[in-house]
Amino acid sequence: MVPPLPPESMKEILEYLNDDMSALYSCVFVNKQWAQVALEILWRDISKFSDQYIFSYSAPKIISTLLSCLPKESKNILRNRGLKIPISTKQPFFNYSGSCRYLDISFINRMIDLIVIPIKSSIKYNNNNNNNNNNNNNNNNNNNNNNNKMGKRSNSGFIDKFTKYLVKQEIYKMFIDQCQTLKRLEYRDKDILLPYFNNSEICLSNLCELHCNTTLLSGTFYQLASICKSLEKLIIEDCSSDNEGLATLIEIQNNLKSLKIITKGISFSKGKFLGVGRSNKNDFNCRYSKIATAISSQSKSLIHFHVGGKLLKAIPPENISSLSNLQSLTITFHDDIENILKLSTFPKLRELKLKLIPQLESVIQFISRTEGYLETIHFEVPCVYPFNQIPLFNQTVAKYCPNLKYLNTWFFNQDVKEFKQLFIACPNLETLSVASYRYDDESYEAHINEFLEILEELEIDLKLKSNLCKIEFYYSWGIDVDVLEAFLWKRKERNQELDKSLQQPLLSFYFHSSFVYRSDVDFADYLELKFNQFKREGLVKDFGIMKYDGFK
């Protein structure tokens, strides 16, 4: 008989199934040892069940398990509210809530809403008078009136809000009491005072990641600040007010590396206030002054910063520019962010991601103040103006970004010189997202053939060994499939003649927007058919047409 694996070895093996909940769940039924290890991984983050299972299927099982594990005192509290909780004298086989490392309050609230609210759910009312309800109509009316007075359910058959609140509170008390080391917490429910529960000082003391919003009371954040001092990642969603408690939580951190803040509020257009109430635009500058000051206090430790939302001036550019050690900057405001780029210098920056592009000149100047570490330049919406700055943009990238791996840029047939400089100066480039544009020739149409000619010339004449493996085409492009196929075959033949270390990587092609081709057939279907053929023949690694996740 083969001896059982040590628990450490088994856990290491089953960790490879972490993203396959179905396979991991099947391990529970092998034997007791397998079950212990598999359940520990499964219950580390139960919100993953929503990714791979139908929510209405998994939620009853999870909540039923949690309710059965509640301590006796909690069960009695819920029974007194009329909920029928399973009675068991046996200890649970496994400490489910104690294995939790990633707790998402919103996910569990949704499960509780689904299971607890409907009367016909698996959690039923314990009404001793129901056996006699059919005696006569008067008894029915009396029983219904009594239930309503107690607040246990309404005439529509729903559990009252207080009972639902108690279910949430008792479940979260159990999590906090039994979980010794919570690593990530998603917490947006102001009615559940997690940091005040017993054992919160132990459970939350090593918290590394917190997702929250400003609906939580300042007092809740103050209590969190007294416990959690080692946050590495903080995500503030729906930041709609200047919360002093949240500001304190930010300031108190010893090792905050990543901060994301999405502002909510009223924006301005063309210098006019859009809304009601105060109309002085200056009143809204630095709307979150306490939070902004707290962010500046973390200037030495923060290396990842994401700011966006609807209220551009909630966090002033001066506070953002103080984060001199940033390696990653993401800005997703819908307004002009030119002032942020003009005032900021981030010499160690490796990643720049913008939702919208301001005047290209400010982007060019911003890049020129970096010190060669940039690896990613990404524009979510690559609409640019003025066009005449594009050659200078490509020159600047070539000069200041030798380590670039991902780039959004634009192509025009008169910019070939600057485009070549990009490839030569950025040998580590892996993904090129290129948009077409027209400058002074309205009849011009960017053509993929022109792009391929440049790439072929660089690979053959200059013997350039490239890491380029993915090309994304934005907007309108012409394409000749026969020319593309010939290019791919010649490229494959050249690779076969070279030593493996010198071979060019297989390319992947993605077409994001409409491409131009005049044909009597449905060209998108035809192109997909041809690329499937290219993939089978080993000419391309992958492809996508119109619907590609990489363009989010």
JSON list of C-alpha atoms in Angstrom, two decimals, residues 155-263:
[
{"chain": "A", "resi": 155, "resn": "ASN", "atom": "CA", "xyz": [-47.32, 40.16, 4.53]},
{"chain": "A", "resi": 156, "resn": "SER", "atom": "CA", "xyz": [-45.29, 39.78, 1.34]},
{"chain": "A", "resi": 157, "resn": "GLY", "atom": "CA", "xyz": [-43.39, 36.89, 2.93]},
{"chain": "A", "resi": 158, "resn": "PHE", "atom": "CA", "xyz": [-40.02, 38.56, 3.55]},
{"chain": "A", "resi": 159, "resn": "ILE", "atom": "CA", "xyz": [-37.86, 38.43, 6.63]},
{"chain": "A", "resi": 160, "resn": "ASP", "atom": "CA", "xyz": [-37.59, 41.86, 8.23]},
{"chain": "A", "resi": 161, "resn": "LYS", "atom": "CA", "xyz": [-34.42, 43.93, 7.98]},
{"chain": "A", "resi": 162, "resn": "PHE", "atom": "CA", "xyz": [-33.50, 43.49, 11.62]},
{"chain": "A", "resi": 163, "resn": "THR", "atom": "CA", "xyz": [-33.51, 39.70, 11.34]},
{"chain": "A", "resi": 164, "resn": "LYS", "atom": "CA", "xyz": [-31.36, 39.89, 8.23]},
{"chain": "A", "resi": 165, "resn": "TYR", "atom": "CA", "xyz": [-29.00, 42.24, 10.07]},
{"chain": "A", "resi": 166, "resn": "LEU", "atom": "CA", "xyz": [-28.69, 39.73, 12.91]},
{"chain": "A", "resi": 167, "resn": "VAL", "atom": "CA", "xyz": [-27.87, 36.91, 10.50]},
{"chain": "A", "resi": 168, "resn": "LYS", "atom": "CA", "xyz": [-25.09, 39.02, 8.98]},
{"chain": "A", "resi": 169, "resn": "GLN", "atom": "CA", "xyz": [-23.76, 40.09, 12.35]},
{"chain": "A", "resi": 170, "resn": "GLU", "atom": "CA", "xyz": [-23.58, 36.57, 13.79]},
{"chain": "A", "resi": 171, "resn": "ILE", "atom": "CA", "xyz": [-21.89, 35.17, 10.68]},
{"chain": "A", "resi": 172, "resn": "TYR", "atom": "CA", "xyz": [-19.28, 37.95, 10.62]},
{"chain": "A", "resi": 173, "resn": "LYS", "atom": "CA", "xyz": [-18.68, 37.58, 14.35]},
{"chain": "A", "resi": 174, "resn": "MET", "atom": "CA", "xyz": [-17.84, 33.95, 13.69]},
{"chain": "A", "resi": 175, "resn": "PHE", "atom": "CA", "xyz": [-15.43, 34.85, 10.89]},
{"chain": "A", "resi": 176, "resn": "ILE", "atom": "CA", "xyz": [-13.61, 37.42, 13.01]},
{"chain": "A", "resi": 177, "resn": "ASP", "atom": "CA", "xyz": [-13.54, 35.15, 16.07]},
{"chain": "A", "resi": 178, "resn": "GLN", "atom": "CA", "xyz": [-12.24, 32.04, 14.30]},
{"chain": "A", "resi": 179, "resn": "CYS", "atom": "CA", "xyz": [-10.01, 33.51, 11.60]},
{"chain": "A", "resi": 180, "resn": "GLN", "atom": "CA", "xyz": [-6.55, 34.20, 13.00]},
{"chain": "A", "resi": 181, "resn": "THR", "atom": "CA", "xyz": [-4.95, 35.81, 9.95]},
{"chain": "A", "resi": 182, "resn": "LEU", "atom": "CA", "xyz": [-7.11, 37.66, 7.45]},
{"chain": "A", "resi": 183, "resn": "LYS", "atom": "CA", "xyz": [-5.06, 38.92, 4.49]},
{"chain": "A", "resi": 184, "resn": "ARG", "atom": "CA", "xyz": [-7.62, 40.69, 2.29]},
{"chain": "A", "resi": 185, "resn": "LEU", "atom": "CA", "xyz": [-10.88, 42.37, 3.30]},
{"chain": "A", "resi": 186, "resn": "GLU", "atom": "CA", "xyz": [-13.56, 43.92, 1.08]},
{"chain": "A", "resi": 187, "resn": "TYR", "atom": "CA", "xyz": [-15.63, 46.00, 3.46]},
{"chain": "A", "resi": 188, "resn": "ARG", "atom": "CA", "xyz": [-18.35, 48.47, 2.39]},
{"chain": "A", "resi": 189, "resn": "ASP", "atom": "CA", "xyz": [-21.20, 47.74, 4.82]},
{"chain": "A", "resi": 190, "resn": "LYS", "atom": "CA", "xyz": [-21.44, 50.55, 7.38]},
{"chain": "A", "resi": 191, "resn": "ASP", "atom": "CA", "xyz": [-23.96, 48.57, 9.46]},
{"chain": "A", "resi": 192, "resn": "ILE", "atom": "CA", "xyz": [-21.48, 45.80, 10.28]},
{"chain": "A", "resi": 193, "resn": "LEU", "atom": "CA", "xyz": [-18.85, 47.06, 12.74]},
{"chain": "A", "resi": 194, "resn": "LEU", "atom": "CA", "xyz": [-16.17, 44.45, 12.06]},
{"chain": "A", "resi": 195, "resn": "PRO", "atom": "CA", "xyz": [-13.26, 46.13, 13.88]},
{"chain": "A", "resi": 196, "resn": "TYR", "atom": "CA", "xyz": [-15.30, 46.20, 17.12]},
{"chain": "A", "resi": 197, "resn": "PHE", "atom": "CA", "xyz": [-15.96, 42.45, 17.21]},
{"chain": "A", "resi": 198, "resn": "ASN", "atom": "CA", "xyz": [-14.12, 40.19, 19.65]},
{"chain": "A", "resi": 199, "resn": "ASN", "atom": "CA", "xyz": [-10.76, 38.95, 18.32]},
{"chain": "A", "resi": 200, "resn": "SER", "atom": "CA", "xyz": [-10.62, 41.71, 15.67]},
{"chain": "A", "resi": 201, "resn": "GLU", "atom": "CA", "xyz": [-7.23, 42.80, 17.06]},
{"chain": "A", "resi": 202, "resn": "ILE", "atom": "CA", "xyz": [-5.84, 39.38, 16.13]},
{"chain": "A", "resi": 203, "resn": "CYS", "atom": "CA", "xyz": [-7.83, 38.70, 12.98]},
{"chain": "A", "resi": 204, "resn": "LEU", "atom": "CA", "xyz": [-7.17, 42.09, 11.33]},
{"chain": "A", "resi": 205, "resn": "SER", "atom": "CA", "xyz": [-3.71, 42.90, 12.66]},
{"chain": "A", "resi": 206, "resn": "ASN", "atom": "CA", "xyz": [-1.91, 41.36, 9.66]},
{"chain": "A", "resi": 207, "resn": "LEU", "atom": "CA", "xyz": [-4.33, 42.61, 7.02]},
{"chain": "A", "resi": 208, "resn": "CYS", "atom": "CA", "xyz": [-2.45, 43.34, 3.77]},
{"chain": "A", "resi": 209, "resn": "GLU", "atom": "CA", "xyz": [-5.23, 44.50, 1.43]},
{"chain": "A", "resi": 210, "resn": "LEU", "atom": "CA", "xyz": [-8.38, 46.53, 2.12]},
{"chain": "A", "resi": 211, "resn": "HIS", "atom": "CA", "xyz": [-11.19, 47.49, -0.29]},
{"chain": "A", "resi": 212, "resn": "CYS", "atom": "CA", "xyz": [-13.58, 50.09, 1.13]},
{"chain": "A", "resi": 213, "resn": "ASN", "atom": "CA", "xyz": [-15.54, 53.28, 0.43]},
{"chain": "A", "resi": 214, "resn": "THR", "atom": "CA", "xyz": [-16.34, 56.47, 2.30]},
{"chain": "A", "resi": 215, "resn": "THR", "atom": "CA", "xyz": [-19.79, 55.33, 3.44]},
{"chain": "A", "resi": 216, "resn": "LEU", "atom": "CA", "xyz": [-18.04, 53.68, 6.40]},
{"chain": "A", "resi": 217, "resn": "LEU", "atom": "CA", "xyz": [-18.13, 55.94, 9.43]},
{"chain": "A", "resi": 218, "resn": "SER", "atom": "CA", "xyz": [-15.01, 57.78, 10.54]},
{"chain": "A", "resi": 219, "resn": "GLY", "atom": "CA", "xyz": [-15.19, 55.90, 13.83]},
{"chain": "A", "resi": 220, "resn": "THR", "atom": "CA", "xyz": [-14.98, 52.58, 12.00]},
{"chain": "A", "resi": 221, "resn": "PHE", "atom": "CA", "xyz": [-11.87, 53.76, 10.17]},
{"chain": "A", "resi": 222, "resn": "TYR", "atom": "CA", "xyz": [-10.35, 55.04, 13.43]},
{"chain": "A", "resi": 223, "resn": "GLN", "atom": "CA", "xyz": [-10.83, 51.60, 14.97]},
{"chain": "A", "resi": 224, "resn": "LEU", "atom": "CA", "xyz": [-9.32, 49.96, 11.88]},
{"chain": "A", "resi": 225, "resn": "ALA", "atom": "CA", "xyz": [-6.38, 52.37, 12.14]},
{"chain": "A", "resi": 226, "resn": "SER", "atom": "CA", "xyz": [-5.74, 51.24, 15.72]},
{"chain": "A", "resi": 227, "resn": "ILE", "atom": "CA", "xyz": [-5.51, 47.61, 14.52]},
{"chain": "A", "resi": 228, "resn": "CYS", "atom": "CA", "xyz": [-4.28, 47.61, 10.91]},
{"chain": "A", "resi": 229, "resn": "LYS", "atom": "CA", "xyz": [-0.90, 49.24, 10.47]},
{"chain": "A", "resi": 230, "resn": "SER", "atom": "CA", "xyz": [0.65, 46.98, 7.84]},
{"chain": "A", "resi": 231, "resn": "LEU", "atom": "CA", "xyz": [-1.62, 47.47, 4.83]},
{"chain": "A", "resi": 232, "resn": "GLU", "atom": "CA", "xyz": [0.23, 47.13, 1.54]},
{"chain": "A", "resi": 233, "resn": "LYS", "atom": "CA", "xyz": [-2.72, 47.76, -0.76]},
{"chain": "A", "resi": 234, "resn": "LEU", "atom": "CA", "xyz": [-5.70, 50.07, -0.23]},
{"chain": "A", "resi": 235, "resn": "ILE", "atom": "CA", "xyz": [-8.55, 50.47, -2.74]},
{"chain": "A", "resi": 236, "resn": "ILE", "atom": "CA", "xyz": [-11.08, 53.23, -2.05]},
{"chain": "A", "resi": 237, "resn": "GLU", "atom": "CA", "xyz": [-14.11, 52.90, -4.30]},
{"chain": "A", "resi": 238, "resn": "ASP", "atom": "CA", "xyz": [-16.92, 55.45, -4.46]},
{"chain": "A", "resi": 239, "resn": "CYS", "atom": "CA", "xyz": [-14.94, 58.08, -2.58]},
{"chain": "A", "resi": 240, "resn": "SER", "atom": "CA", "xyz": [-17.70, 60.67, -2.22]},
{"chain": "A", "resi": 241, "resn": "SER", "atom": "CA", "xyz": [-16.65, 62.59, 0.88]},
{"chain": "A", "resi": 242, "resn": "ASP", "atom": "CA", "xyz": [-13.59, 63.68, 2.83]},
{"chain": "A", "resi": 243, "resn": "ASN", "atom": "CA", "xyz": [-13.48, 61.06, 5.58]},
{"chain": "A", "resi": 244, "resn": "GLU", "atom": "CA", "xyz": [-11.13, 62.01, 8.42]},
{"chain": "A", "resi": 245, "resn": "GLY", "atom": "CA", "xyz": [-11.07, 58.47, 9.76]},
{"chain": "A", "resi": 246, "resn": "LEU", "atom": "CA", "xyz": [-10.01, 57.14, 6.36]},
{"chain": "A", "resi": 247, "resn": "ALA", "atom": "CA", "xyz": [-7.31, 59.81, 6.17]},
{"chain": "A", "resi": 248, "resn": "THR", "atom": "CA", "xyz": [-6.01, 58.62, 9.55]},
{"chain": "A", "resi": 249, "resn": "LEU", "atom": "CA", "xyz": [-5.99, 55.01, 8.36]},
{"chain": "A", "resi": 250, "resn": "ILE", "atom": "CA", "xyz": [-3.88, 56.04, 5.35]},
{"chain": "A", "resi": 251, "resn": "GLU", "atom": "CA", "xyz": [-1.43, 58.08, 7.42]},
{"chain": "A", "resi": 252, "resn": "ILE", "atom": "CA", "xyz": [-0.90, 55.38, 10.05]},
{"chain": "A", "resi": 253, "resn": "GLN", "atom": "CA", "xyz": [0.32, 52.72, 7.60]},
{"chain": "A", "resi": 254, "resn": "ASN", "atom": "CA", "xyz": [3.93, 51.58, 7.80]},
{"chain": "A", "resi": 255, "resn": "ASN", "atom": "CA", "xyz": [4.31, 49.96, 4.39]},
{"chain": "A", "resi": 256, "resn": "LEU", "atom": "CA", "xyz": [1.56, 51.16, 2.03]},
{"chain": "A", "resi": 257, "resn": "LYS", "atom": "CA", "xyz": [2.71, 50.33, -1.50]},
{"chain": "A", "resi": 258, "resn": "SER", "atom": "CA", "xyz": [-0.43, 50.53, -3.61]},
{"chain": "A", "resi": 259, "resn": "LEU", "atom": "CA", "xyz": [-3.34, 52.99, -3.45]},
{"chain": "A", "resi": 260, "resn": "LYS", "atom": "CA", "xyz": [-6.37, 53.28, -5.71]},
{"chain": "A", "resi": 261, "resn": "ILE", "atom": "CA", "xyz": [-8.95, 56.01, -5.21]},
{"chain": "A", "resi": 262, "resn": "ILE", "atom": "CA", "xyz": [-12.02, 56.51, -7.41]},
{"chain": "A", "resi": 263, "resn": "THR", "atom": "CA", "xyz": [-13.64, 59.88, -6.71]}
]
